[in-house]
């Protein structure tokens, strides 16, 4: 069981297949992701759906474990993809990795990592051009809850976001 908080979560497709390259598959995933958010299962702060993996920043809802929130997303999307598109193979690899967000700087660093992932992979020239990402501006994201600011200067906009180097895309 995870400690309550906000998490950066990554999960890969089964055998790292590039499953999320066609709009119908991506749309089903997005509908599922937003459906469970709208039901209150979690707050969604940022995401990017890459061809072979997903990165998300989320805060599980009251009484919802992180594992359960991820199960809603992965299980719900897999079930719908298989039913609606006739897929016969697994969609997701088992499990996921997570990192508990420590403070506002950590949060901003992970948001930047999410935004830049499609650019670094050569899928688009600008993060705003990738439709399956919170960085596109096409989706309303939830504000983070209860993160400690790094310093007083953060509120004045003088703290710079440092790109993550320790995470793999």
Short mmCIF file of C-alpha atoms in Angstrom, two decimals:
data_model
loop_
_atom_site.label_atom_id
_atom_site.label_comp_id
_atom_site.label_asym_id
_atom_site.label_seq_id
_atom_site.Cartn_x
_atom_site.Cartn_y
_atom_site.Cartn_z
CA UNK A 1 0.00 0.00 0.00
CA UNK A 2 1.32 3.43 -0.94
CA UNK A 3 1.41 6.49 1.26
CA UNK A 4 -1.30 9.02 0.35
CA UNK A 5 0.07 11.66 -1.99
CA UNK A 6 0.73 12.61 -5.58
CA UNK A 7 2.62 10.17 -7.80
CA UNK A 8 4.42 10.07 -11.12
CA UNK A 9 3.41 6.70 -12.62
CA UNK A 10 4.77 4.87 -15.67
CA UNK A 11 3.44 1.73 -17.31
CA UNK A 12 4.50 0.04 -20.53
CA UNK A 13 2.47 -1.81 -23.11
CA UNK A 14 2.78 -5.59 -23.27
CA UNK A 15 6.14 -6.49 -24.83
CA UNK A 16 6.61 -2.74 -25.45
CA UNK A 17 4.40 -2.94 -28.53
CA UNK A 18 3.67 0.40 -30.19
CA UNK A 19 -0.04 0.00 -29.58
CA UNK A 20 -0.94 3.67 -29.16
CA UNK A 21 -0.19 4.93 -32.66
CA UNK A 22 -3.72 5.01 -34.10
CA UNK A 23 -6.36 7.53 -32.97
CA UNK A 24 -9.13 4.98 -32.18
CA UNK A 25 -6.89 3.17 -29.67
CA UNK A 26 -5.68 6.45 -28.13
CA UNK A 27 -9.24 7.80 -27.91
CA UNK A 28 -10.42 4.74 -25.99
CA UNK A 29 -7.53 5.15 -23.56
CA UNK A 30 -8.28 8.85 -23.11
CA UNK A 31 -11.99 8.22 -22.52
CA UNK A 32 -11.10 5.69 -19.83
CA UNK A 33 -8.48 7.93 -18.18
CA UNK A 34 -10.89 10.87 -18.00
CA UNK A 35 -13.90 8.73 -17.01
CA UNK A 36 -12.30 7.46 -13.80
CA UNK A 37 -10.93 10.93 -13.03
CA UNK A 38 -14.45 12.37 -13.43
CA UNK A 39 -15.78 9.66 -11.08
CA UNK A 40 -13.37 10.86 -8.38
CA UNK A 41 -11.06 7.84 -8.41
CA UNK A 42 -8.08 10.21 -8.69
CA UNK A 43 -7.00 13.73 -9.51
CA UNK A 44 -5.15 13.88 -12.82
CA UNK A 45 -2.39 16.49 -12.98
CA UNK A 46 -0.57 15.55 -16.18
CA UNK A 47 -0.06 12.70 -18.63
CA UNK A 48 1.44 11.66 -21.92
CA UNK A 49 0.31 8.59 -23.85
CA UNK A 50 3.30 7.47 -25.90
CA UNK A 51 3.15 4.69 -28.52
CA UNK A 52 4.45 2.08 -26.04
CA UNK A 53 3.95 3.56 -22.57
CA UNK A 54 2.08 6.04 -20.40
CA UNK A 55 3.37 8.60 -17.92
CA UNK A 56 0.89 10.16 -15.49
CA UNK A 57 0.93 12.39 -12.46
CA UNK A 58 -2.05 11.58 -10.28
CA UNK A 59 -3.35 11.77 -6.75
CA UNK A 60 -5.57 8.83 -5.75
CA UNK A 61 -9.00 9.83 -4.45
CA UNK A 62 -10.08 9.43 -0.86
CA UNK A 63 -10.07 5.74 0.04
CA UNK A 64 -8.51 4.73 -3.30
CA UNK A 65 -5.06 3.13 -3.25
CA UNK A 66 -2.59 4.04 -5.99
CA UNK A 67 -2.65 0.42 -7.17
CA UNK A 68 -6.43 0.57 -7.53
CA UNK A 69 -6.33 3.87 -9.44
CA UNK A 70 -3.80 2.41 -11.90
CA UNK A 71 -5.91 -0.76 -12.17
CA UNK A 72 -8.93 1.36 -13.17
CA UNK A 73 -6.89 3.01 -15.92
CA UNK A 74 -5.07 -0.03 -17.27
CA UNK A 75 -7.82 -2.60 -16.75
CA UNK A 76 -10.57 -0.31 -17.99
CA UNK A 77 -8.70 0.75 -21.11
CA UNK A 78 -7.57 -2.81 -21.92
CA UNK A 79 -11.10 -4.18 -21.58
CA UNK A 80 -12.55 -1.49 -23.86
CA UNK A 81 -9.74 -1.77 -26.45
CA UNK A 82 -10.22 -5.54 -26.65
CA UNK A 83 -14.04 -5.30 -26.81
CA UNK A 84 -14.32 -2.41 -29.25
CA UNK A 85 -11.35 -3.10 -31.51
CA UNK A 86 -11.13 -6.88 -31.28
CA UNK A 87 -7.62 -7.06 -29.82
CA UNK A 88 -6.69 -10.57 -28.67
CA UNK A 89 -3.32 -9.96 -26.98
CA UNK A 90 -2.71 -8.24 -23.64
CA UNK A 91 -2.57 -4.44 -23.79
CA UNK A 92 -0.41 -3.66 -20.74
CA UNK A 93 2.59 -5.25 -19.12
CA UNK A 94 2.00 -6.22 -15.48
CA UNK A 95 2.72 -3.67 -12.80
CA UNK A 96 3.94 -0.10 -12.98
CA UNK A 97 6.64 2.12 -11.57
CA UNK A 98 5.91 5.08 -9.35
CA UNK A 99 7.67 8.00 -7.74
CA UNK A 100 6.06 9.98 -4.93
CA UNK A 101 6.14 13.70 -5.75
CA UNK A 102 7.95 15.47 -2.90
CA UNK A 103 7.31 19.17 -3.50
CA UNK A 104 6.38 21.77 -6.12
CA UNK A 105 9.78 21.61 -7.82
CA UNK A 106 9.60 17.83 -8.13
CA UNK A 107 6.06 18.21 -9.52
CA UNK A 108 7.14 20.80 -12.09
CA UNK A 109 10.15 18.71 -13.13
CA UNK A 110 7.92 15.71 -13.80
CA UNK A 111 5.39 17.84 -15.69
CA UNK A 112 8.23 19.11 -17.87
CA UNK A 113 9.43 15.55 -18.44
CA UNK A 114 5.92 14.52 -19.50
CA UNK A 115 5.57 17.50 -21.84
CA UNK A 116 8.93 16.97 -23.52
CA UNK A 117 8.72 13.17 -23.92
CA UNK A 118 7.12 13.22 -27.42
CA UNK A 119 9.55 15.95 -28.53
CA UNK A 120 12.59 13.96 -27.36
CA UNK A 121 11.26 10.88 -29.16
CA UNK A 122 10.94 12.87 -32.39
CA UNK A 123 7.15 12.51 -32.62
CA UNK A 124 6.54 16.29 -32.74
CA UNK A 125 8.54 19.51 -32.78
CA UNK A 126 6.58 21.14 -29.96
CA UNK A 127 4.94 19.59 -26.89
CA UNK A 128 1.70 21.43 -27.72
CA UNK A 129 1.52 19.53 -31.02
CA UNK A 130 1.19 16.09 -29.42
CA UNK A 131 -2.55 15.40 -29.02
CA UNK A 132 -2.27 12.64 -26.40
CA UNK A 133 -0.68 14.78 -23.70
CA UNK A 134 -1.78 17.25 -21.08
CA UNK A 135 0.81 19.62 -22.60
CA UNK A 136 -1.38 19.93 -25.72
CA UNK A 137 -3.77 22.18 -23.81
CA UNK A 138 -6.71 20.03 -24.95
CA UNK A 139 -7.49 18.64 -21.50
CA UNK A 140 -8.38 20.23 -18.17
CA UNK A 141 -6.01 19.00 -15.48
CA UNK A 142 -6.51 19.04 -11.71
CA UNK A 143 -4.41 21.31 -9.52
CA UNK A 144 -1.94 19.53 -7.21
CA UNK A 145 -3.03 19.23 -3.60
CA UNK A 146 -0.86 19.71 -0.54
CA UNK A 147 2.59 20.04 -2.14
CA UNK A 148 5.11 22.07 -0.17
CA UNK A 149 6.63 25.02 -2.03
CA UNK A 150 10.40 25.01 -2.36
CA UNK A 151 10.87 28.62 -1.38
CA UNK A 152 9.23 32.03 -1.35
CA UNK A 153 10.81 32.84 -4.71
CA UNK A 154 8.82 30.05 -6.35
CA UNK A 155 5.68 32.15 -6.05
CA UNK A 156 7.36 35.03 -7.89
CA UNK A 157 8.22 32.77 -10.82
CA UNK A 158 12.00 32.88 -10.39
CA UNK A 159 12.53 29.17 -9.77
CA UNK A 160 13.57 27.42 -12.98
CA UNK A 161 12.41 23.95 -13.92
CA UNK A 162 15.28 21.51 -14.24
CA UNK A 163 14.85 18.73 -16.84
CA UNK A 164 14.81 15.22 -15.39
CA UNK A 165 17.81 13.18 -16.34
CA UNK A 166 17.37 10.13 -14.15
CA UNK A 167 14.10 8.96 -15.71
CA UNK A 168 13.87 6.98 -18.89
CA UNK A 169 11.09 7.79 -21.35
#
